[in-house]
JSON list of C-alpha atoms in Angstrom, two decimals:
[
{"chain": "A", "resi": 9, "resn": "UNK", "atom": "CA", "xyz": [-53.94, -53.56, -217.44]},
{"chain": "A", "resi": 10, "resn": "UNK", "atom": "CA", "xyz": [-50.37, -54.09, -218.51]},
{"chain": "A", "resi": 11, "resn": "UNK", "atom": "CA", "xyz": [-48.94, -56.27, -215.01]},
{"chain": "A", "resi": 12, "resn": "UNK", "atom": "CA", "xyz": [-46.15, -54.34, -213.22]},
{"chain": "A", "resi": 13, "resn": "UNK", "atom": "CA", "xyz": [-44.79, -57.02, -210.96]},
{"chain": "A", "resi": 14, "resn": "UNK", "atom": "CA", "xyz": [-42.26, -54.20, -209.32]},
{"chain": "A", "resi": 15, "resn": "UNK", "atom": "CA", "xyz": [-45.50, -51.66, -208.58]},
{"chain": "A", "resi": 16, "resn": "UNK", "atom": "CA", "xyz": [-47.62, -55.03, -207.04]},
{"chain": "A", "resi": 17, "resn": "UNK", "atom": "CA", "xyz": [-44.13, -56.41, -204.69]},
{"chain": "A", "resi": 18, "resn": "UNK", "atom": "CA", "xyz": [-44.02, -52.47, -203.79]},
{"chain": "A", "resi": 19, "resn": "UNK", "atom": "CA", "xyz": [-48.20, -52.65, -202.95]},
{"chain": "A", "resi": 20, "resn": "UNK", "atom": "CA", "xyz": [-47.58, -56.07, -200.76]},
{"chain": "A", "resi": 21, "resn": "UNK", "atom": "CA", "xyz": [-45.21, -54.98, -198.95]},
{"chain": "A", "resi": 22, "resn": "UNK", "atom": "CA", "xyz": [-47.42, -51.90, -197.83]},
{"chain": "A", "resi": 23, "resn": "UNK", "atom": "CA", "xyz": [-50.01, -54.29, -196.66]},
{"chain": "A", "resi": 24, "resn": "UNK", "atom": "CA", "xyz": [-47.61, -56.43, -194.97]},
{"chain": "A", "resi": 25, "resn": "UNK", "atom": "CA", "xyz": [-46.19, -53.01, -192.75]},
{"chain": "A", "resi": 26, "resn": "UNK", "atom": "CA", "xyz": [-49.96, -52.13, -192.66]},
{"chain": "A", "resi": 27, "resn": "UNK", "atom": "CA", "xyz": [-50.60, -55.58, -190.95]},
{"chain": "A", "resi": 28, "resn": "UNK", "atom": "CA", "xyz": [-47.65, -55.25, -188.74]},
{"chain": "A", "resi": 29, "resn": "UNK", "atom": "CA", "xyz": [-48.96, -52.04, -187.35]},
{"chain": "A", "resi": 30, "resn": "UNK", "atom": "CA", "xyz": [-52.50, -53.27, -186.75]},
{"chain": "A", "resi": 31, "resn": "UNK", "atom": "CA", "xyz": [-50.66, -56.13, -185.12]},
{"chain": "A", "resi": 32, "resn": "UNK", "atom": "CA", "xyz": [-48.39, -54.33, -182.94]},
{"chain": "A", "resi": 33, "resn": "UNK", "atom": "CA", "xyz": [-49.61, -50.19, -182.68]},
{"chain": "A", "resi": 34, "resn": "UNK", "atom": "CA", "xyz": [-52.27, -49.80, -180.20]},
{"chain": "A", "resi": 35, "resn": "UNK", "atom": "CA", "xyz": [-53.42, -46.05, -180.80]},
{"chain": "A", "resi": 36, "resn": "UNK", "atom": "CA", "xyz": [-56.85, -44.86, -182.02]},
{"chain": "A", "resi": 37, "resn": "UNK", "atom": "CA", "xyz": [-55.36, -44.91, -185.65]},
{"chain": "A", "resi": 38, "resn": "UNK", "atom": "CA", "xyz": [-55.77, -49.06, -185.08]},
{"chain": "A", "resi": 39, "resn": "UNK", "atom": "CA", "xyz": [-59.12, -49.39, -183.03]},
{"chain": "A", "resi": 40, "resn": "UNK", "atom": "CA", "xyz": [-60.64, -51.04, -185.39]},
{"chain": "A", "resi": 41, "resn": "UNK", "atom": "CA", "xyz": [-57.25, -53.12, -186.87]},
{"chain": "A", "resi": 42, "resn": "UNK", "atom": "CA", "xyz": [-55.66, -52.92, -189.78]},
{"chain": "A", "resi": 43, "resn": "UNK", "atom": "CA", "xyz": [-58.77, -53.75, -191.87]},
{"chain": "A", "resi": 44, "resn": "UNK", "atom": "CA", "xyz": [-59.68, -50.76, -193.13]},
{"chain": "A", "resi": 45, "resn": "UNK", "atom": "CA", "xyz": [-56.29, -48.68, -193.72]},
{"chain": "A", "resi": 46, "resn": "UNK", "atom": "CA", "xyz": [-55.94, -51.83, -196.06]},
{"chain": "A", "resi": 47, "resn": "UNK", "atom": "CA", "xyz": [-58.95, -51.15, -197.65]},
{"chain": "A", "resi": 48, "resn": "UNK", "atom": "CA", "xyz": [-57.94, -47.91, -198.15]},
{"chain": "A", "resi": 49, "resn": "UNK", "atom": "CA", "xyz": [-54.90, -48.15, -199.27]},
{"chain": "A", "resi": 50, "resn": "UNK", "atom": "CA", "xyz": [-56.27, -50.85, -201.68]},
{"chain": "A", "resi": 51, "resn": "UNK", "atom": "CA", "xyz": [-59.01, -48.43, -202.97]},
{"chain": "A", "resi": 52, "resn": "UNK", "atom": "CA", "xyz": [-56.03, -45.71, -203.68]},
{"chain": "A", "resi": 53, "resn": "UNK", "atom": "CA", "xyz": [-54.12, -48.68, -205.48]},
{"chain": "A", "resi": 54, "resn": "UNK", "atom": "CA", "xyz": [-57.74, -49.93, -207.95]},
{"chain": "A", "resi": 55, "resn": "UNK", "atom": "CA", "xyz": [-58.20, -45.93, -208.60]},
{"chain": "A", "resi": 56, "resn": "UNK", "atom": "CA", "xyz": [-55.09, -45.08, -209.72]},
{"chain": "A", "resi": 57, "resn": "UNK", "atom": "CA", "xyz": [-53.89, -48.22, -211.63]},
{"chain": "A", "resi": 58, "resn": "UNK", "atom": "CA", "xyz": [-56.35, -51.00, -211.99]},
{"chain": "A", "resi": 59, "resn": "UNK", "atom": "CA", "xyz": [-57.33, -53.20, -212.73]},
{"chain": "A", "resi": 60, "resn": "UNK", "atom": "CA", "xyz": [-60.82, -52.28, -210.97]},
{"chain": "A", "resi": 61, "resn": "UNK", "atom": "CA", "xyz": [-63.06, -54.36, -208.71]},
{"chain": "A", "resi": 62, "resn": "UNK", "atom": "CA", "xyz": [-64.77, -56.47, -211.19]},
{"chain": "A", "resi": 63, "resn": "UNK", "atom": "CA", "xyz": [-61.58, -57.46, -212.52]},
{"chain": "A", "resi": 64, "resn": "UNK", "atom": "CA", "xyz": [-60.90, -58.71, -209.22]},
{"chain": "A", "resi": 65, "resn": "UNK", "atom": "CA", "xyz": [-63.77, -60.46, -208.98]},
{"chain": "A", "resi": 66, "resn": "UNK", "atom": "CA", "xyz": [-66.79, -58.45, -207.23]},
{"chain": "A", "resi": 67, "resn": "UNK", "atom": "CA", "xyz": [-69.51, -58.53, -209.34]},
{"chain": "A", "resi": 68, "resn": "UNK", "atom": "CA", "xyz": [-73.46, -58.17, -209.16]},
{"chain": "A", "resi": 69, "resn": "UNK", "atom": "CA", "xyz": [-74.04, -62.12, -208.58]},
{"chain": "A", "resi": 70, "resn": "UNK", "atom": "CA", "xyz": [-77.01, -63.77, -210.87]},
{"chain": "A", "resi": 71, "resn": "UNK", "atom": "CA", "xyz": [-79.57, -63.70, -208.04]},
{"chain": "A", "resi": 72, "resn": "UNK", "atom": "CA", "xyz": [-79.51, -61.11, -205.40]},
{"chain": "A", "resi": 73, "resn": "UNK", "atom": "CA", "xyz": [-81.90, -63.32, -203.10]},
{"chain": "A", "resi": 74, "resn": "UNK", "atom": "CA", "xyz": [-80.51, -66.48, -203.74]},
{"chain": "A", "resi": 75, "resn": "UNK", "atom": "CA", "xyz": [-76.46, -65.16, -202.49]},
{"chain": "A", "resi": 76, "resn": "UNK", "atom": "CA", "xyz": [-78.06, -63.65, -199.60]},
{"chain": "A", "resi": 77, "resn": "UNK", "atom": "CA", "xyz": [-79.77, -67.43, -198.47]},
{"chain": "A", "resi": 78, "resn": "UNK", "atom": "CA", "xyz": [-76.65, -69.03, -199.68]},
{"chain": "A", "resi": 79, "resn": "UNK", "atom": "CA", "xyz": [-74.43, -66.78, -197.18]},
{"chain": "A", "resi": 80, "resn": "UNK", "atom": "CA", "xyz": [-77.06, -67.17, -194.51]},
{"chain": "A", "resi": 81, "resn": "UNK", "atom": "CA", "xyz": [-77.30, -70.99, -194.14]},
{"chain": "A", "resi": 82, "resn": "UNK", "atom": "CA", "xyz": [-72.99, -70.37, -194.52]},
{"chain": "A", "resi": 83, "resn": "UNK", "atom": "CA", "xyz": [-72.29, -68.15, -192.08]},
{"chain": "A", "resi": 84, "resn": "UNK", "atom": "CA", "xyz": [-74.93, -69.84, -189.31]},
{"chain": "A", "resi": 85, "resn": "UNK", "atom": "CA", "xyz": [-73.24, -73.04, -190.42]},
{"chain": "A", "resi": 86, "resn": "UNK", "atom": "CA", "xyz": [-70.37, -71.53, -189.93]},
{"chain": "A", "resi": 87, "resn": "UNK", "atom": "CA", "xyz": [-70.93, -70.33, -186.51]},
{"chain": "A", "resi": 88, "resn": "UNK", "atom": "CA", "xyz": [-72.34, -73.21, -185.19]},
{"chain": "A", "resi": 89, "resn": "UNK", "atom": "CA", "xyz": [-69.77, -75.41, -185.93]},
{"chain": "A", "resi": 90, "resn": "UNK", "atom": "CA", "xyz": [-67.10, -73.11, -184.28]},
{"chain": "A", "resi": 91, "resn": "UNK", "atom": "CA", "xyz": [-69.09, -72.82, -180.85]},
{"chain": "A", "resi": 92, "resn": "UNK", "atom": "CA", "xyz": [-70.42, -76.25, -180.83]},
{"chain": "A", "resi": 93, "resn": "UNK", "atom": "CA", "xyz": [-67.41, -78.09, -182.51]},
{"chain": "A", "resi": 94, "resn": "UNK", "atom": "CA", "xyz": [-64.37, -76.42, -182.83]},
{"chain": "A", "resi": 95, "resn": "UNK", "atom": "CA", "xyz": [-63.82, -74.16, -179.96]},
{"chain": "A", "resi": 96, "resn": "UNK", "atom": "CA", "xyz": [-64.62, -77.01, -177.46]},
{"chain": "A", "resi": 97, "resn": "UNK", "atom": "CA", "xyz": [-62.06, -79.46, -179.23]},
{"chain": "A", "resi": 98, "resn": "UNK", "atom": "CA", "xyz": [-58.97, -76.92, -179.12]},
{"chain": "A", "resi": 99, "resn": "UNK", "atom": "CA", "xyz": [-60.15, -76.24, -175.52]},
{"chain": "A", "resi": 100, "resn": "UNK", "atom": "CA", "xyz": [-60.23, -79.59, -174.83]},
{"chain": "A", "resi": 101, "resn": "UNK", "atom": "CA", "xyz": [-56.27, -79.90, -176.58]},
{"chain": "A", "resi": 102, "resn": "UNK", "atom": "CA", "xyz": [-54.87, -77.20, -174.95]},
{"chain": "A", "resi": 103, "resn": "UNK", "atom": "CA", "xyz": [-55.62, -75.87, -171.58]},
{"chain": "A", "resi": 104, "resn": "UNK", "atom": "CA", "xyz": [-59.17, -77.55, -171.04]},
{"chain": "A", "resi": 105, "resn": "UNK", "atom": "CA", "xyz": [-60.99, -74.20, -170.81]},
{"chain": "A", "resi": 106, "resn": "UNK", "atom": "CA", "xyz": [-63.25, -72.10, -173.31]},
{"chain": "A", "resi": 107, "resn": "UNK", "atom": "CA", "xyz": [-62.50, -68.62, -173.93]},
{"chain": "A", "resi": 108, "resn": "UNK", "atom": "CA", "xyz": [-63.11, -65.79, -171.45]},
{"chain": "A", "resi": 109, "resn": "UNK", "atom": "CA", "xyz": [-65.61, -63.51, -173.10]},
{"chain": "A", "resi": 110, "resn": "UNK", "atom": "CA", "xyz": [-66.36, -61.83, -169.45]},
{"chain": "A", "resi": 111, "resn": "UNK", "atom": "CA", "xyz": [-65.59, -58.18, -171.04]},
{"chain": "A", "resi": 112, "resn": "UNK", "atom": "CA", "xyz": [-68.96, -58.73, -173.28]},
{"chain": "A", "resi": 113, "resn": "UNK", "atom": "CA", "xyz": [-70.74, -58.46, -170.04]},
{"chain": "A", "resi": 114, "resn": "UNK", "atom": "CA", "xyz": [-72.32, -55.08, -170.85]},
{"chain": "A", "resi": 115, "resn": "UNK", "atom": "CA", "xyz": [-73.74, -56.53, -174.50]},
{"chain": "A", "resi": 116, "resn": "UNK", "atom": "CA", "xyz": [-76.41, -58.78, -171.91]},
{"chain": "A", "resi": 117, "resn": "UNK", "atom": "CA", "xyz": [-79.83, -57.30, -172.21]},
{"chain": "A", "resi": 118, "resn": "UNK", "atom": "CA", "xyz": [-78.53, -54.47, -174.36]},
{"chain": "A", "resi": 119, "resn": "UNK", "atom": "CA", "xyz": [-79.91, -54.90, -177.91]},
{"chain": "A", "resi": 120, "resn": "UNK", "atom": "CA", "xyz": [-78.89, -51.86, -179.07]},
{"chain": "A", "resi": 121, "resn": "UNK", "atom": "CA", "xyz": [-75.35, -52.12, -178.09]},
{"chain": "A", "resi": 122, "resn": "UNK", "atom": "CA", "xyz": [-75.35, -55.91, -179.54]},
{"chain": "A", "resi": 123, "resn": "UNK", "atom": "CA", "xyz": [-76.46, -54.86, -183.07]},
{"chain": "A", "resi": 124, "resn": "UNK", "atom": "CA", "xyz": [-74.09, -52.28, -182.83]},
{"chain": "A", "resi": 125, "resn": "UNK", "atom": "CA", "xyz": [-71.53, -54.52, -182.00]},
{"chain": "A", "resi": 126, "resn": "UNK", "atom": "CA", "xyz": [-72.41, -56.97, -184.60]},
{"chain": "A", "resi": 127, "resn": "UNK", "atom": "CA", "xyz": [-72.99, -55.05, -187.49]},
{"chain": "A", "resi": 128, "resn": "UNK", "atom": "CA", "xyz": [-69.61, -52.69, -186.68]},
{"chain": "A", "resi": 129, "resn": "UNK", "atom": "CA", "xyz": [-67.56, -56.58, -186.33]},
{"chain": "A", "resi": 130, "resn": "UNK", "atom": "CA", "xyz": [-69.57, -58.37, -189.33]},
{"chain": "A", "resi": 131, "resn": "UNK", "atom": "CA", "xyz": [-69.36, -54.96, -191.85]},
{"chain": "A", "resi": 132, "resn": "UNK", "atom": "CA", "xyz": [-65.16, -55.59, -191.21]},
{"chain": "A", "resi": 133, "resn": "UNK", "atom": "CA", "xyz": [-64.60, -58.80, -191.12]},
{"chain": "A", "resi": 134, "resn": "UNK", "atom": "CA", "xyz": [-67.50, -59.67, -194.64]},
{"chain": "A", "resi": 135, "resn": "UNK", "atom": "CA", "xyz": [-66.45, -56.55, -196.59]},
{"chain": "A", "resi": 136, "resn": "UNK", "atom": "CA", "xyz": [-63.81, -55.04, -195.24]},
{"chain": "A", "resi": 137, "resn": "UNK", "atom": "CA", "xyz": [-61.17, -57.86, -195.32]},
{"chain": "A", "resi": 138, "resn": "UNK", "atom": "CA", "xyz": [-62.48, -59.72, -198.36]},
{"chain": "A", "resi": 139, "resn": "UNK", "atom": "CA", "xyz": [-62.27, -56.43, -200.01]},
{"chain": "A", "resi": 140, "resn": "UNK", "atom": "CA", "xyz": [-58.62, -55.69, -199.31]},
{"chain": "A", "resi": 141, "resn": "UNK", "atom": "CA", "xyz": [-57.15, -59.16, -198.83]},
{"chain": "A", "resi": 142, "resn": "UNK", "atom": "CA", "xyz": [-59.09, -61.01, -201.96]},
{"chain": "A", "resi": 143, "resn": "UNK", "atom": "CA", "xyz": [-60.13, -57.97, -204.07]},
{"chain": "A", "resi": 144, "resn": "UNK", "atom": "CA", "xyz": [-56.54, -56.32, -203.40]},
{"chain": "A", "resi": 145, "resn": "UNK", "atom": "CA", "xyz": [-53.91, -58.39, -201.81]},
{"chain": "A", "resi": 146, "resn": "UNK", "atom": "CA", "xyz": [-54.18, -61.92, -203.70]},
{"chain": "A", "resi": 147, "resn": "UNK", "atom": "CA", "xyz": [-54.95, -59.57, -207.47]},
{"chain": "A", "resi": 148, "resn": "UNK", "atom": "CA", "xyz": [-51.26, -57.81, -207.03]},
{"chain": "A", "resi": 149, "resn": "UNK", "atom": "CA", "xyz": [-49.95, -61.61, -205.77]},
{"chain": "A", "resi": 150, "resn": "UNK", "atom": "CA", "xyz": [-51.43, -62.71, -209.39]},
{"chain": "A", "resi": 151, "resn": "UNK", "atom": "CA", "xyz": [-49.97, -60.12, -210.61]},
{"chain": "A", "resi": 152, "resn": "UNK", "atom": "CA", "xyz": [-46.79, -60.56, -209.30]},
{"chain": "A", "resi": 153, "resn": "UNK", "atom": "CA", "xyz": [-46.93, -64.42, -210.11]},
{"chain": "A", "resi": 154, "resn": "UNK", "atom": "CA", "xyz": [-48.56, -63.63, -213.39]},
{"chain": "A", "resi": 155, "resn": "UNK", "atom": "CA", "xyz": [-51.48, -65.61, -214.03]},
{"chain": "A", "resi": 156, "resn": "UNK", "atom": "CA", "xyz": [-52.18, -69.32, -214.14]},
{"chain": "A", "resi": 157, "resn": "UNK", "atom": "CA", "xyz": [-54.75, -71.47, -216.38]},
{"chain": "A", "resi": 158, "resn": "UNK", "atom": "CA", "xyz": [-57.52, -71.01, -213.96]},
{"chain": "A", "resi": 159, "resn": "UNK", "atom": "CA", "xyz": [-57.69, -67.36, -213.30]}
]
């Protein structure tokens, strides 16, 4: 793929608008957030001038079973840091109370309705955004940069 800094500045700054809209549209276009639109848009961007997904890193890894432990023991890591560690200590700087999660009331004793929840929220924020922020966004910000040593 021959870099075309102009096409990639012209590509960022539809994911930035994308972004915004997500941020700041509240319509059934944006129920989900911007996640996806930038997915799409970043799938329209791969098929029509490259570089391709394995050029942007996504690959089949060496061992199947082994990523799948690896992101595992990461992501409960992960989460039990955040609920145990780190949400307490920024409640504790700022206003001295946790979160209100009161409108996940209805998830309580509902296991149908919590693995949809959690695969809908954990299919968008594993694939979805790594897909169009470091698949997409960050290879048209190399390409834009041009590349260094280490890429």
């Amino acid at each position: 793929m021959r870099p075309r800094p102009m096409a990639a500045v012209v590509e960022l700054l539809l994911a930035i608008a994308i972004i915004a809209a997500g941020l700041r549209i509240l319509s059934v276009a944006f129920v989900l957030g911007s996640a996806p639109w930038l997915l799409l848009a970043g799938l329209v961007s791969f098929r029509l001038r490259g570089p391709g997904w394995r050029a942007a890193g996504l690959a089949r890894p060496a061992s199947v079973p082994w990523t799948i432990v690896i992101g595992v023991l990461v992501g409960l890591g992960y989460q039990a840091a955040g609920t145990c560690i780190v949400e307490p200590l920024i409640a504790r700087l700022t206003s001295g109370e946790l979160p209100d999660v009161s409108q996940f009331r209805n998830v309580i004793g509902n296991e149908a309705l919590l693995v949809f929840w959690l695969t809908l929220s954990w299919t968008l924020a594993a694939v979805v955004e790594e897909l169009a922020y470091r698949g997409w966004i960050l290879t048209r910000c190399v390409e834009i940069g041009g590349e260094s040593r280490g890429t």
